[in-house]
CSV table of C-alpha atoms in Angstrom, one decimal:
chain,number,residue,atom,x,y,z
O,1,MET,CA,12.5,10.4,25.5
O,2,VAL,CA,13.7,10.9,22.0
O,3,ILE,CA,12.0,13.9,20.4
O,4,TYR,CA,11.1,12.7,17.0
O,5,ARG,CA,11.4,15.0,14.0
O,6,LEU,CA,8.6,13.4,12.1
O,7,VAL,CA,6.0,15.2,14.3
O,8,ALA,CA,5.6,18.2,12.0
O,9,LEU,CA,5.1,16.0,9.0
O,10,VAL,CA,2.6,13.8,10.8
O,11,VAL,CA,0.6,16.8,12.0
O,12,ALA,CA,0.4,18.1,8.4
O,13,LEU,CA,-0.7,14.7,7.0
O,14,VAL,CA,-3.3,14.2,9.7
O,15,ALA,CA,-5.1,17.3,8.5
O,16,PHE,CA,-6.2,15.5,5.4
O,17,ILE,CA,-7.6,12.4,7.3
O,18,PRO,CA,-11.1,12.6,8.8
O,19,ALA,CA,-11.1,12.6,12.6
O,20,MET,CA,-10.8,9.1,13.9
O,21,GLN,CA,-13.9,7.5,15.3
O,22,PRO,CA,-13.6,5.9,18.7
O,23,GLN,CA,-12.0,2.5,18.2
O,24,ASN,CA,-11.0,-0.3,20.6
O,25,ILE,CA,-8.2,-1.4,18.3
O,26,LYS,CA,-4.6,-1.6,19.3
O,27,VAL,CA,-2.0,-1.9,16.6
O,28,GLY,CA,0.9,-4.4,17.0
O,29,ALA,CA,3.3,-1.6,17.9
O,30,GLU,CA,1.2,-0.6,20.9
O,31,ARG,CA,1.5,-4.1,22.4
O,32,VAL,CA,4.9,-3.6,24.0
O,33,ALA,CA,4.5,-6.4,26.4
O,34,GLN,CA,4.1,-8.8,23.4
O,35,TYR,CA,7.2,-7.7,21.5
O,36,VAL,CA,9.8,-6.8,24.1
O,37,PRO,CA,10.5,-10.5,25.0
O,38,LEU,CA,11.0,-11.1,21.2
O,39,LEU,CA,13.5,-8.3,20.8
O,40,LYS,CA,15.3,-7.6,24.2
O,41,GLY,CA,19.0,-8.3,24.0
O,42,LYS,CA,19.0,-8.4,20.2
O,43,ARG,CA,20.2,-5.9,17.6
O,44,VAL,CA,17.2,-4.7,15.7
O,45,ALA,CA,16.6,-3.3,12.2
O,46,LEU,CA,13.4,-1.3,11.8
O,47,LEU,CA,11.5,-1.1,8.5
O,48,SER,CA,9.1,1.8,9.0
O,49,ASN,CA,8.2,5.4,8.0
O,50,HIS,CA,5.9,8.2,9.1
O,51,THR,CA,3.0,5.7,9.4
O,52,GLY,CA,4.8,3.8,12.2
O,53,MET,CA,3.1,5.8,15.0
O,54,VAL,CA,1.8,4.8,18.5
O,55,GLY,CA,-0.5,7.7,19.3
O,56,GLU,CA,1.7,10.8,19.0
O,57,ARG,CA,5.0,8.9,19.2
O,58,HIS,CA,6.9,7.0,16.6
O,59,THR,CA,7.4,3.2,17.1
O,60,LEU,CA,11.2,3.9,17.0
O,61,ASP,CA,10.9,6.1,20.1
O,62,VAL,CA,8.8,3.5,21.9
O,63,MET,CA,11.2,0.7,21.1
O,64,LEU,CA,14.2,2.8,22.4
O,65,GLU,CA,12.4,3.8,25.5
O,66,ASN,CA,11.8,0.1,26.3
O,67,GLY,CA,15.5,-0.8,26.0
O,68,ILE,CA,15.4,-2.2,22.4
O,69,GLU,CA,18.7,-1.8,20.6
O,70,VAL,CA,17.8,-0.4,17.2
O,71,THR,CA,20.9,-0.3,15.0
O,72,THR,CA,19.5,0.2,11.5
O,73,ILE,CA,16.4,1.8,9.9
O,74,PHE,CA,15.1,0.7,6.5
O,75,SER,CA,12.8,3.0,4.5
O,76,PRO,CA,10.2,2.0,1.9
O,77,GLU,CA,8.9,3.9,-1.1
O,78,HIS,CA,8.3,7.6,-0.2
O,79,GLY,CA,11.2,7.5,2.3
O,80,PHE,CA,11.4,7.3,6.0
O,81,ARG,CA,9.5,10.6,6.4
O,82,GLY,CA,7.0,9.7,3.7
O,83,ASN,CA,7.3,12.8,1.4
O,84,ALA,CA,9.0,11.4,-1.7
O,85,ASP,CA,7.2,10.9,-5.0
O,86,ALA,CA,6.1,7.4,-6.0
O,87,GLY,CA,9.1,5.5,-7.2
O,88,GLU,CA,11.5,8.4,-6.5
O,89,LYS,CA,15.0,7.5,-5.6
O,90,VAL,CA,15.4,7.8,-1.8
O,91,SER,CA,18.9,8.0,-0.5
O,92,SER,CA,20.4,6.4,2.6
O,93,GLY,CA,21.6,8.6,5.5
O,94,VAL,CA,21.4,9.0,9.2
O,95,ASP,CA,18.3,9.9,11.3
O,96,ALA,CA,19.1,13.2,12.7
O,97,ALA,CA,17.1,12.7,15.9
O,98,THR,CA,18.7,9.4,16.9
O,99,GLY,CA,21.9,9.0,14.9
O,100,ILE,CA,20.7,5.6,13.7
O,101,PRO,CA,21.8,4.8,10.1
O,102,ILE,CA,19.0,4.8,7.5
O,103,ALA,CA,19.5,2.2,4.8
O,104,SER,CA,17.2,3.0,1.9
O,105,LEU,CA,15.9,0.2,-0.3
O,106,TYR,CA,15.1,2.6,-3.1
O,107,GLU,CA,18.7,3.8,-3.9
O,108,GLY,CA,20.0,1.2,-6.3
O,109,LYS,CA,19.2,-1.6,-8.7
O,110,THR,CA,19.3,-4.3,-6.1
O,111,ARG,CA,16.9,-4.5,-3.1
O,112,MET,CA,19.2,-6.8,-1.2
O,113,PRO,CA,21.0,-4.9,1.6
O,114,SER,CA,24.8,-5.3,1.7
O,115,ALA,CA,26.5,-7.9,3.8
O,116,LYS,CA,27.9,-5.1,5.9
O,117,THR,CA,24.4,-3.7,6.6
O,118,MET,CA,23.0,-7.2,7.3
O,119,GLY,CA,25.8,-7.7,9.8
O,120,ARG,CA,24.5,-4.9,12.0
O,121,PHE,CA,21.5,-6.6,13.3
O,122,ASP,CA,19.9,-9.9,14.4
O,123,VAL,CA,16.2,-9.3,13.7
O,124,ILE,CA,14.2,-7.2,11.3
O,125,VAL,CA,11.0,-5.5,12.5
O,126,THR,CA,8.4,-4.2,10.1
O,127,ASP,CA,5.9,-1.5,11.1
O,128,LEU,CA,4.2,0.0,8.2
O,129,GLN,CA,0.6,1.1,7.5
O,130,ASP,CA,-0.5,-0.7,4.4
O,131,VAL,CA,-3.7,-0.2,2.5
O,132,GLY,CA,-4.3,-3.7,1.1
O,133,LEU,CA,-3.7,-3.3,-2.6
O,134,ARG,CA,-1.4,-5.5,-4.7
O,135,TYR,CA,0.1,-2.5,-6.4
O,136,TYR,CA,0.7,-0.6,-3.1
O,137,THR,CA,4.5,-1.2,-2.7
O,138,TYR,CA,5.0,-1.4,1.1
O,139,TYR,CA,4.4,-5.2,1.1
O,140,ILE,CA,7.0,-5.6,-1.7
O,141,THR,CA,9.6,-3.9,0.5
O,142,MET,CA,8.6,-6.2,3.3
O,143,LEU,CA,9.1,-9.2,1.0
O,144,ASP,CA,12.5,-7.9,0.0
O,145,LEU,CA,13.6,-7.8,3.6
O,146,MET,CA,12.0,-11.2,4.3
O,147,ASN,CA,14.2,-12.6,1.5
O,148,ALA,CA,17.2,-10.9,3.0
O,149,ALA,CA,16.4,-12.4,6.4
O,150,VAL,CA,16.2,-15.9,4.8
O,151,ALA,CA,19.5,-15.4,3.0
O,152,TYR,CA,21.4,-14.2,6.1
O,153,GLY,CA,19.6,-16.3,8.8
O,154,LYS,CA,17.9,-13.4,10.5
O,155,GLU,CA,14.7,-13.3,12.5
O,156,PHE,CA,11.7,-11.4,11.1
O,157,VAL,CA,8.9,-9.7,13.2
O,158,VAL,CA,5.8,-7.9,11.9
O,159,PHE,CA,4.1,-5.3,14.1
O,160,ASP,CA,0.7,-5.7,12.5
O,161,ARG,CA,-1.7,-2.9,11.6
O,162,PRO,CA,-5.3,-3.0,10.3
O,163,ASN,CA,-6.0,-3.1,6.6
O,164,PRO,CA,-8.5,-0.2,5.8
O,165,ASN,CA,-9.5,-2.2,2.7
O,166,GLY,CA,-9.6,-5.5,4.6
O,167,MET,CA,-13.3,-6.1,4.4
O,168,TYR,CA,-13.4,-7.7,0.9
O,169,VAL,CA,-11.3,-9.5,-1.8
O,170,ASP,CA,-11.6,-8.4,-5.4
O,171,GLY,CA,-9.7,-8.3,-8.7
O,172,PRO,CA,-7.9,-10.8,-10.9
O,173,ILE,CA,-5.0,-12.9,-9.5
O,174,LEU,CA,-1.7,-11.5,-10.7
O,175,ASP,CA,-0.6,-13.3,-13.9
O,176,MET,CA,3.1,-13.7,-12.9
O,177,LYS,CA,4.2,-12.6,-16.4
O,178,TYR,CA,3.2,-9.2,-15.2
O,179,LYS,CA,5.3,-9.4,-12.1
O,180,SER,CA,6.9,-6.0,-11.5
O,181,GLY,CA,7.6,-3.3,-8.9
O,182,VAL,CA,3.9,-2.9,-8.5
O,183,GLY,CA,3.0,-6.5,-8.3
O,184,ARG,CA,5.0,-9.3,-6.7
O,185,LEU,CA,2.7,-12.2,-5.6
O,186,PRO,CA,-0.1,-14.3,-7.2
O,187,ILE,CA,-2.8,-12.5,-5.2
O,188,PRO,CA,-5.9,-10.4,-6.2
O,189,VAL,CA,-5.7,-6.7,-6.6
O,190,VAL,CA,-7.6,-6.3,-3.3
O,191,HIS,CA,-6.3,-9.2,-1.1
O,192,GLY,CA,-8.0,-8.2,2.1
O,193,MET,CA,-5.1,-9.2,4.3
O,194,THR,CA,-2.9,-7.3,6.8
O,195,LEU,CA,0.8,-7.2,6.3
O,196,GLY,CA,1.2,-9.8,9.1
O,197,GLU,CA,-1.2,-12.2,7.4
O,198,LEU,CA,0.4,-11.6,4.0
O,199,ALA,CA,3.9,-12.3,5.5
O,200,LEU,CA,2.6,-15.6,6.9
O,201,MET,CA,1.0,-16.5,3.6
O,202,ALA,CA,4.1,-15.6,1.5
O,203,ASP,CA,6.3,-17.7,3.8
O,204,GLY,CA,3.8,-20.6,4.1
O,205,GLU,CA,3.1,-20.8,0.4
O,206,GLY,CA,6.8,-20.8,-0.6
O,207,TRP,CA,6.5,-17.4,-2.4
O,208,LEU,CA,9.8,-16.2,-1.1
O,209,LYS,CA,12.9,-16.3,-3.3
O,210,GLY,CA,13.8,-19.9,-4.2
O,211,GLY,CA,10.8,-21.2,-2.3
O,212,LYS,CA,12.8,-20.9,0.9
O,213,ARG,CA,11.0,-20.2,4.3
O,214,LEU,CA,11.6,-18.3,7.5
O,215,GLY,CA,9.5,-20.8,9.4
O,216,ASP,CA,9.7,-20.3,13.1
O,217,ARG,CA,12.0,-17.3,12.6
O,218,LEU,CA,8.9,-15.3,11.5
O,219,SER,CA,6.7,-13.8,14.1
O,220,VAL,CA,3.7,-11.4,14.0
O,221,VAL,CA,2.6,-9.2,16.9
O,222,PRO,CA,-1.1,-9.0,16.0
O,223,CYS,CA,-3.6,-6.2,16.5
O,224,GLU,CA,-6.0,-6.3,19.3
O,225,GLY,CA,-9.8,-5.7,18.7
O,226,TYR,CA,-9.6,-5.8,14.9
O,227,THR,CA,-11.7,-7.9,12.5
O,228,HIS,CA,-11.7,-7.8,8.8
O,229,GLN,CA,-15.0,-5.9,8.9
O,230,SER,CA,-13.6,-3.1,11.1
O,231,ARG,CA,-13.8,0.3,9.6
O,232,TYR,CA,-10.4,1.5,10.6
O,233,ARG,CA,-9.8,5.1,9.9
O,234,LEU,CA,-6.1,5.8,9.5
O,235,PRO,CA,-4.6,8.4,11.8
O,236,VAL,CA,-1.9,9.3,9.3
O,237,ALA,CA,-1.9,9.5,5.5
O,238,PRO,CA,-0.1,6.4,4.4
O,239,SER,CA,1.6,8.1,1.5
O,240,PRO,CA,1.6,11.7,0.0
O,241,ASN,CA,-1.2,11.0,-2.5
O,242,LEU,CA,-3.6,9.1,-0.4
O,243,LYS,CA,-4.9,12.1,1.6
O,244,SER,CA,-8.3,10.9,2.8
O,245,MET,CA,-10.3,7.8,3.6
O,246,ILE,CA,-12.5,8.2,0.5
O,247,ALA,CA,-9.3,8.2,-1.6
O,248,ILE,CA,-8.2,5.0,0.1
O,249,TYR,CA,-11.6,3.4,-0.6
O,250,LEU,CA,-11.5,4.6,-4.2
O,251,TYR,CA,-7.9,3.6,-4.8
O,252,PRO,CA,-8.8,0.0,-5.9
O,253,SER,CA,-11.0,1.6,-8.7
O,254,THR,CA,-9.2,4.8,-9.8
O,255,CYS,CA,-5.5,3.8,-9.7
O,256,TYR,CA,-5.8,2.2,-13.2
O,257,PHE,CA,-5.9,5.7,-14.6
O,258,GLU,CA,-2.1,5.6,-13.9
O,259,GLY,CA,-2.0,3.3,-16.9
O,260,THR,CA,-3.9,5.6,-19.2
O,261,VAL,CA,-3.6,9.1,-20.7
O,262,VAL,CA,-6.0,10.4,-18.0
O,263,SER,CA,-5.1,12.3,-14.8
O,264,LEU,CA,-6.3,10.9,-11.5
O,265,GLY,CA,-5.6,14.2,-9.7
O,266,ARG,CA,-1.9,14.0,-8.8
O,267,GLY,CA,-0.8,17.5,-8.3
O,268,THR,CA,-4.1,18.6,-6.7
O,269,LYS,CA,-5.5,18.3,-3.2
O,270,HIS,CA,-7.7,15.3,-4.2
O,271,PRO,CA,-5.6,12.6,-5.9
O,272,PHE,CA,-7.5,9.3,-6.6
O,273,GLU,CA,-10.7,11.2,-5.8
O,274,ILE,CA,-11.0,12.9,-9.2
O,275,TYR,CA,-10.1,12.2,-12.7
O,276,GLY,CA,-10.1,14.0,-16.0
O,277,HIS,CA,-8.4,15.0,-19.3
O,278,PRO,CA,-8.2,18.2,-21.4
O,279,ASP,CA,-10.3,16.5,-24.2
O,280,MET,CA,-13.1,15.1,-22.0
O,281,GLU,CA,-16.5,16.3,-23.2
O,282,GLY,CA,-19.7,16.5,-21.3
O,283,TYR,CA,-18.3,17.4,-17.9
O,284,THR,CA,-18.3,20.8,-16.1
O,285,PHE,CA,-16.0,19.8,-13.3
O,286,SER,CA,-12.4,20.7,-13.9
O,287,PHE,CA,-8.9,20.8,-12.3
O,288,THR,CA,-5.4,21.7,-13.2
O,289,PRO,CA,-2.5,19.5,-12.0
O,290,GLN,CA,0.4,21.6,-10.4
O,291,SER,CA,3.8,20.7,-9.1
O,292,ILE,CA,3.5,20.1,-5.4
O,293,ASP,CA,5.2,18.1,-2.7
O,294,GLY,CA,4.6,14.4,-3.4
O,295,ALA,CA,3.7,15.1,-7.0
O,296,LYS,CA,6.6,17.2,-8.4
O,297,ASN,CA,5.9,16.4,-12.1
O,298,PRO,CA,2.3,15.0,-12.3
O,299,PRO,CA,0.7,13.9,-15.5
O,300,LEU,CA,-0.9,16.7,-17.6
O,301,LEU,CA,1.0,19.3,-15.5
O,302,GLY,CA,-0.5,22.7,-16.0
O,303,LYS,CA,-3.3,21.5,-18.3
O,304,LYS,CA,-6.9,22.1,-17.5
O,305,CYS,CA,-8.6,18.8,-17.2
O,306,PHE,CA,-12.4,18.1,-17.4
O,307,GLY,CA,-13.9,15.1,-15.6
O,308,ARG,CA,-15.5,13.8,-12.4
O,309,ASP,CA,-15.2,14.6,-8.7
O,310,LEU,CA,-15.8,11.4,-6.7
O,311,SER,CA,-14.8,12.9,-3.3
O,312,GLY,CA,-18.4,13.3,-2.2
O,313,LEU,CA,-19.4,9.7,-2.7
O,314,ASP,CA,-20.7,7.7,0.2
O,315,GLU,CA,-17.9,5.6,1.7
O,316,GLU,CA,-20.1,2.5,2.3
O,317,GLU,CA,-21.3,2.5,-1.3
O,318,VAL,CA,-17.7,2.7,-2.6
O,319,ILE,CA,-16.7,-0.2,-0.3
O,320,ALA,CA,-19.7,-2.2,-1.4
O,321,ALA,CA,-18.9,-1.7,-5.1
O,322,GLY,CA,-15.3,-3.1,-4.7
O,323,ILE,CA,-13.3,-2.7,-7.8
O,324,ASN,CA,-15.4,-0.5,-10.0
O,325,LEU,CA,-14.1,-0.3,-13.6
O,326,GLU,CA,-17.0,1.9,-14.7
O,327,TYR,CA,-14.9,5.0,-14.3
O,328,VAL,CA,-12.2,3.7,-16.7
O,329,ILE,CA,-14.7,2.3,-19.1
O,330,ASP,CA,-16.8,5.5,-19.2
O,331,THR,CA,-13.6,7.6,-19.8
O,332,TYR,CA,-12.3,5.3,-22.5
O,333,ARG,CA,-15.6,5.6,-24.4
O,334,ARG,CA,-15.9,9.4,-24.0
O,335,LEU,CA,-12.3,10.2,-25.0
O,336,GLY,CA,-12.4,8.1,-28.2
O,337,LYS,CA,-8.6,7.7,-28.3
O,338,GLY,CA,-8.8,4.0,-29.1
O,339,ASP,CA,-5.5,2.2,-28.6
O,340,ARG,CA,-3.9,5.5,-27.5
O,341,PHE,CA,-5.9,5.5,-24.3
O,342,PHE,CA,-4.0,2.8,-22.4
O,343,THR,CA,-0.3,2.4,-21.7
O,344,SER,CA,1.6,-0.8,-20.8
O,345,PHE,CA,1.4,0.2,-17.2
O,346,PHE,CA,-2.3,-0.7,-17.2
O,347,GLU,CA,-1.5,-4.4,-17.4
O,348,LEU,CA,1.0,-4.2,-14.5
O,349,LEU,CA,-1.6,-2.6,-12.3
O,350,ILE,CA,-4.5,-4.8,-13.2
O,351,GLY,CA,-2.2,-7.9,-13.4
O,352,ASP,CA,-4.1,-9.5,-16.3
O,353,GLY,CA,-3.8,-9.3,-20.0
O,354,ASN,CA,-7.5,-9.7,-20.8
O,355,VAL,CA,-9.1,-6.7,-19.1
O,356,ARG,CA,-7.9,-4.1,-21.6
O,357,ARG,CA,-9.2,-6.2,-24.4
O,358,MET,CA,-12.6,-6.7,-22.7
O,359,ILE,CA,-12.9,-2.9,-22.2
O,360,GLU,CA,-12.0,-2.3,-25.9
O,361,GLU,CA,-14.6,-4.9,-26.9
O,362,GLY,CA,-17.3,-3.0,-25.0
O,363,LYS,CA,-17.8,-5.4,-22.1
O,364,SER,CA,-19.4,-3.9,-19.0
O,365,ALA,CA,-17.8,-3.6,-15.6
O,366,ALA,CA,-20.0,-6.3,-14.2
O,367,GLU,CA,-19.2,-8.7,-17.1
O,368,ILE,CA,-15.4,-8.1,-16.5
O,369,LYS,CA,-15.7,-8.6,-12.8
O,370,ALA,CA,-17.5,-11.9,-13.3
O,371,THR,CA,-14.4,-13.3,-15.1
O,372,TRP,CA,-12.4,-13.3,-11.9
O,373,SER,CA,-15.1,-14.2,-9.3
O,374,ASP,CA,-14.1,-17.9,-9.2
O,375,ASP,CA,-10.4,-17.0,-8.7
O,376,VAL,CA,-11.4,-14.7,-5.8
O,377,GLU,CA,-13.3,-17.4,-4.0
O,378,ALA,CA,-10.4,-19.9,-4.5
O,379,PHE,CA,-8.0,-17.3,-3.1
O,380,LYS,CA,-10.2,-16.7,-0.1
O,381,GLN,CA,-10.0,-20.4,0.7
O,382,ARG,CA,-6.3,-20.6,0.1
O,383,ARG,CA,-5.5,-17.7,2.5
O,384,ARG,CA,-7.7,-18.9,5.3
O,385,PRO,CA,-5.0,-20.8,7.3
O,386,TYR,CA,-3.0,-17.6,7.5
O,387,LEU,CA,-5.7,-15.2,8.7
O,388,LEU,CA,-5.2,-13.8,12.2
O,389,TYR,CA,-8.5,-12.0,12.5
O,390,GLU,CA,-12.2,-12.9,12.1
O,391,GLU,CA,-13.5,-12.4,8.5
């Protein structure tokens, strides 16, 4: 058996995730009998990272043990070992444990692998733990490789995993004029789909480059025992700054601080669970962002920030609230910085040009949410043919 060198990293990341509750859910990568017939005798490229685990083993190990010929590894944002900063350049190389080439998709201007790289395999397998947000970039990397598969006539297989935010749909549909590296498809912020379902929808709706389709060259190995109402607790932190389940549940509401002058706790032990600014008044809670692994140069580095600690909120209440803009609205009003509060990145995250204006006009979080409710319902109907699991 290949001894995988990710174990130390995985152990470290697991320490930040609450202990898993007993679950009768099998992820796609566990269902070896389902995928071996799809892959045996073919050269395989694997898109995965530290989240691609089957128990204590990496999917790569399991595939190799079952006679699958993996010739190439692709890595998404944060790198194959999952410890790079958001958007940080990640170089290609060779996996030291297996000698398999790693072809990064974050090392240049183009996301299309070279013809030489594409010639090394027949089928691309994706095994990533997504968190179900339009601005979480793992699905974008998957789409890039789906486009490459279309262009080069390759097969594409998704080993599906549960969506920890898969129990609801919320947020505005992406206005495609804000299409960017943190938003690729005309979907709500919280789309409620697994990567397998999203792959099927992107292909079926003609959202791949040039409207082309993989068709019957696209396969999904589904999870077993999962529904969209399952409370699936991740066994491994999906990326360096989502360190807990409460952070994952708050992510749809607190990530917008990335598009403001406010810190959301990068450079602390509780990113996305806290927020603050040196000029915030009326709060006793404080934190000071530091340079740490996964946040080497966080916003407001070394500055004492005053604000709120949300880490103790009840998980079910956070889930029930969905996207909660009250945090951003309250901070905007308290800081009193006017048009210096937001940056242009806010629009890329929220995917709509009207939300900032409504906040500035004094609209409430409930009033703003009401503006996208009809679009959410229309999207839920549109996605239904592609769902693999009970809603």
